[in-house]
């Protein structure tokens, strides 16, 4: 089955803005990495870019269970070789360096990595900060069991964040990391609120997501089924503040990732969730839309194909898989 047909066959739903619940939106464009026909819209009120219509939660759950890893990273089970080829270690080093001013290496603290994948970040954090006790959660069983071995901990929960909250009685954490996960979440503010409930009062949250307005983003390869939200600095900041966090530090440069990314370190604030006045102007939204269209649709697909270490490999894999 061709990717377009696979995507067409998924049950979909129309949605209000995932940040501000506005129903006023406009189409930014149709197109994505695999030629599935994904539509990206922009909220007229807060400027969020997201997929609409999007596959239903049920369809996405099934997708993540059976197709996500093979589509997206072309592996079903991680290996040391896979980790070495990817940007994972460089990414983990960046996170450890970013958090260094906030954690001393001897601190007896608890860290949770949400969406810990192969466990590279957990392993790196426990090596850099020997006092940290590490936990992870990962929905994919192959990745979760690999992470246990690789990071050397049995504290890896296999399942979603919601299941983790429902099934276990987790203690509160001093640090939570969530890298390249929030852009997959249908209710990003709610996800951050869940994390807030898992954090100590003075706890720290490190969040990293792709930045679609980065000048280095070139071509529709940056748009794909799993990323239902396309954040840029303003909407990323809005999302974090809406969940009642204050931003302590913001990172726009030097993040190693397949897609140019941004990150923030945030703390729970006194502010009540959702009580946040949008401070984005119509001009700012229009400027962001223009930049998005230039980044995503302004270059030939060929340029997108050759732009990153694994893009060509993934494209070939998908082509073989579906032809
Ligand atoms: Zn909105």
XYZ file of C-alpha atoms and ligand atoms in Angstrom:
324
model
C 0.000 0.000 0.000
C 1.345 3.435 -0.916
C 1.853 5.939 1.935
C -0.911 8.167 0.565
C -3.352 5.245 0.641
C -2.187 4.161 4.080
C -2.793 7.672 5.407
C -6.157 7.975 3.600
C -7.275 4.731 5.210
C -6.676 6.041 8.754
C -9.724 7.346 10.545
C -9.401 11.123 10.931
C -11.050 13.924 12.846
C -11.197 17.695 12.613
C -9.931 19.495 15.645
C -9.973 22.896 17.292
C -6.631 24.613 17.919
C -4.573 22.344 20.195
C -3.389 25.345 22.200
C -6.157 27.927 22.414
C -9.208 25.925 21.218
C -10.031 28.482 18.544
C -11.919 27.204 15.523
C -10.540 29.927 13.243
C -7.745 28.549 11.115
C -6.309 28.719 7.632
C -4.582 26.169 5.435
C -0.795 26.563 5.225
C -0.246 23.781 2.736
C -0.601 20.138 1.762
C 2.500 17.966 1.694
C 4.810 15.854 3.813
C 7.867 13.624 3.850
C 6.148 10.485 2.611
C 3.595 12.000 0.231
C 0.669 11.091 2.459
C -1.336 14.249 1.726
C -1.084 15.746 5.214
C -2.751 19.144 5.629
C -1.106 21.720 7.898
C -3.149 24.644 9.205
C -2.387 27.777 11.210
C -4.558 28.988 14.094
C -5.687 32.562 13.419
C -5.734 33.375 17.085
C -2.523 31.963 18.637
C -0.520 31.119 15.511
C -0.086 27.402 16.241
C 0.702 25.275 13.176
C -0.777 21.781 13.328
C -2.162 18.883 11.293
C -5.880 19.162 10.595
C -7.728 16.908 10.101
C -5.559 14.488 12.035
C -5.754 10.729 12.596
C -7.916 9.868 15.621
C -6.244 8.860 18.874
C -7.175 5.243 18.217
C -5.614 5.332 14.757
C -2.470 6.975 16.144
C -2.189 4.456 19.000
C -2.249 1.674 16.426
C 0.216 3.565 14.235
C 2.687 3.965 17.117
C 2.327 0.331 18.098
C 2.879 -1.120 14.670
C 4.327 1.390 12.230
C 5.977 4.357 13.921
C 9.517 3.125 14.431
C 9.802 1.523 11.021
C 8.343 4.526 9.212
C 10.123 7.153 11.114
C 13.555 5.849 11.992
C 13.585 2.713 9.867
C 14.306 0.370 12.762
C 12.031 -1.875 14.756
C 14.640 -2.621 17.421
C 17.500 -0.328 18.360
C 21.100 -1.544 18.207
C 24.403 0.019 19.234
C 25.064 0.546 15.536
C 21.766 2.452 15.179
C 22.647 4.681 18.124
C 26.100 5.420 16.747
C 24.701 6.452 13.357
C 22.090 8.827 14.753
C 22.300 12.177 16.518
C 21.237 10.615 19.826
C 24.519 10.835 21.755
C 25.170 14.407 20.598
C 21.625 15.311 21.646
C 22.087 13.705 25.051
C 25.350 15.599 25.557
C 23.569 18.858 24.754
C 20.880 18.154 27.356
C 23.449 17.209 30.003
C 25.397 20.430 29.322
C 22.220 22.530 29.396
C 21.211 21.083 32.768
C 24.702 21.244 34.281
C 24.270 24.685 35.901
C 21.173 23.368 37.687
C 22.364 19.975 38.957
C 25.562 19.229 40.809
C 27.148 15.874 39.996
C 26.786 14.642 43.568
C 23.151 15.708 44.040
C 20.898 12.912 45.142
C 18.077 13.653 42.725
C 15.470 11.826 40.700
C 15.216 12.172 36.938
C 12.459 10.986 34.606
C 12.938 10.900 30.830
C 9.580 10.844 29.057
C 9.827 8.998 25.727
C 13.281 7.668 26.610
C 13.603 5.647 23.352
C 16.884 3.681 23.367
C 17.980 5.126 26.731
C 20.936 7.193 25.483
C 19.882 10.282 27.440
C 19.336 8.312 30.666
C 22.707 6.601 30.316
C 24.432 9.924 29.643
C 22.736 11.700 32.541
C 23.614 8.977 35.028
C 27.238 9.019 33.877
C 27.495 12.793 34.071
C 25.584 13.130 37.335
C 26.343 10.024 39.413
C 23.977 11.119 42.200
C 20.943 11.013 39.888
C 18.537 8.140 40.138
C 17.127 7.593 36.650
C 13.703 6.477 35.402
C 12.220 6.422 31.951
C 9.003 5.786 30.163
C 8.705 4.531 26.633
C 5.640 3.214 24.770
C 7.553 0.930 22.371
C 8.398 -2.409 24.102
C 11.507 -3.096 21.968
C 12.949 0.308 22.750
C 11.947 0.081 26.424
C 13.706 -3.255 26.923
C 16.792 -2.039 25.067
C 16.853 1.103 27.240
C 16.842 -1.002 30.427
C 20.022 -2.771 29.318
C 21.681 0.244 27.768
C 21.054 2.700 30.607
C 21.446 0.004 33.242
C 18.181 0.543 35.088
C 15.061 -1.491 35.670
C 13.065 1.733 36.151
C 11.724 1.900 32.618
C 7.955 1.928 32.348
C 6.637 0.499 29.093
C 3.585 2.485 28.037
C 2.198 5.974 27.552
C 2.403 8.867 29.983
C -1.285 8.476 30.743
C -0.880 4.776 31.517
C 2.116 5.610 33.706
C 0.010 8.073 35.706
C -2.876 5.609 35.969
C -0.922 2.408 36.691
C 1.895 3.446 38.963
C 2.111 5.675 41.988
C 5.153 7.606 40.955
C 7.093 9.689 43.443
C 7.841 13.245 42.459
C 10.876 14.018 40.363
C 13.502 16.755 40.584
C 14.117 16.801 36.845
C 11.956 15.695 33.934
C 13.289 15.622 30.386
C 11.050 15.323 27.353
C 12.831 15.599 24.028
C 11.138 15.355 20.638
C 7.852 14.156 22.136
C 5.600 17.188 22.646
C 5.148 17.724 18.890
C 3.519 14.266 18.785
C 0.963 15.035 21.494
C -2.699 15.784 20.632
C -3.133 17.819 23.841
C 0.264 19.388 24.495
C -0.826 21.626 27.385
C -2.406 18.654 29.136
C 0.798 16.655 28.638
C 2.811 19.414 30.300
C 0.259 19.578 33.125
C 0.753 15.852 33.711
C 4.484 16.449 33.893
C 3.910 19.318 36.306
C 2.012 16.926 38.560
C 5.077 14.643 38.559
C 7.545 17.429 39.378
C 8.626 18.672 42.787
C 7.747 22.287 43.535
C 11.244 23.497 42.642
C 11.678 20.841 39.948
C 13.017 21.437 36.459
C 11.572 20.530 33.109
C 13.772 20.277 30.009
C 11.710 20.238 26.785
C 13.054 20.007 23.266
C 11.072 20.122 19.998
C 11.799 20.800 16.313
C 11.674 24.470 15.278
C 9.973 24.707 11.871
C 10.927 28.363 11.440
C 14.646 27.680 11.738
C 16.295 28.905 8.519
C 17.950 25.528 8.073
C 14.603 23.745 7.704
C 14.340 23.036 4.001
C 11.563 21.178 2.285
C 8.569 19.029 3.091
C 10.791 16.380 4.724
C 10.218 18.295 7.964
C 6.475 17.538 7.841
C 5.326 14.038 8.671
C 2.519 12.042 10.146
C 3.956 11.742 13.657
C 4.497 15.477 14.168
C 0.957 16.739 14.581
C 2.249 20.085 15.858
C 4.860 22.228 14.083
C 6.176 24.464 16.851
C 8.173 27.661 16.454
C 9.618 29.730 19.324
C 6.511 31.805 20.006
C 4.018 28.918 20.074
C 6.462 26.723 22.015
C 6.718 29.457 24.645
C 2.931 29.909 24.708
C 2.397 26.178 25.237
C 4.837 26.042 28.175
C 3.328 29.125 29.828
C -0.217 27.873 29.313
C 0.638 24.828 31.420
C 1.677 27.114 34.282
C 5.444 26.989 33.883
C 7.917 29.834 33.821
C 10.765 29.634 31.351
C 14.194 29.798 32.960
C 16.330 29.385 29.841
C 15.635 29.119 26.108
C 17.932 27.451 23.575
C 17.782 28.179 19.847
C 21.334 27.415 18.749
C 23.589 24.404 18.682
C 21.031 21.657 19.251
C 22.101 18.508 17.425
C 19.108 16.828 15.820
C 17.923 15.572 12.460
C 15.583 18.561 12.286
C 16.751 21.962 13.602
C 15.390 22.208 17.114
C 14.862 24.449 20.121
C 14.651 23.751 23.830
C 13.575 25.336 27.095
C 14.256 24.754 30.749
C 11.170 25.626 32.798
C 9.964 25.514 36.396
C 6.441 25.201 37.784
C 5.138 28.726 38.465
C 2.384 30.058 40.670
C 0.294 30.718 37.588
C -2.804 28.669 37.027
C -2.816 26.603 33.875
C -4.558 28.095 30.823
C -4.602 31.557 32.466
C -2.320 33.085 29.945
C -2.964 36.048 27.712
C -1.854 35.441 24.163
C 0.631 38.068 23.154
C 1.114 37.225 19.512
C 0.006 39.837 16.950
C -1.615 39.223 13.582
C 1.571 40.594 11.973
C 3.730 38.131 13.867
C 1.479 35.233 12.830
C 1.586 36.313 9.184
C 5.365 36.639 9.279
C 5.641 33.156 10.785
C 3.325 31.713 8.135
C 5.450 33.276 5.406
C 8.649 31.842 6.864
C 7.001 28.412 7.221
C 5.880 28.388 3.594
C 9.365 29.442 2.491
C 11.048 26.725 4.593
C 8.660 23.908 3.770
C 7.386 24.585 0.264
C 10.044 26.965 -1.026
C 12.574 24.363 -2.082
C 12.539 21.366 -4.374
C 11.876 17.971 -2.875
C 15.296 16.823 -4.101
C 16.985 19.274 -1.770
C 14.969 17.917 1.117
C 15.961 14.364 0.285
C 19.658 14.979 0.497
C 19.616 17.271 3.464
C 20.254 14.935 6.366
C 22.238 11.849 7.159
C 19.319 9.480 7.207
C 16.657 11.124 5.100
C 17.675 9.286 1.937
C 17.836 5.992 3.844
C 14.339 6.532 5.241
C 12.928 7.546 1.846
C 14.394 4.428 0.211
C 13.118 2.251 2.993
C 9.593 3.592 2.672
C 9.675 3.319 -1.108
C 10.714 -0.362 -0.902
C 8.256 -1.092 1.853
C 5.271 0.205 -0.097
C 6.074 -0.553 -3.692
Zn -4.743 28.657 18.714
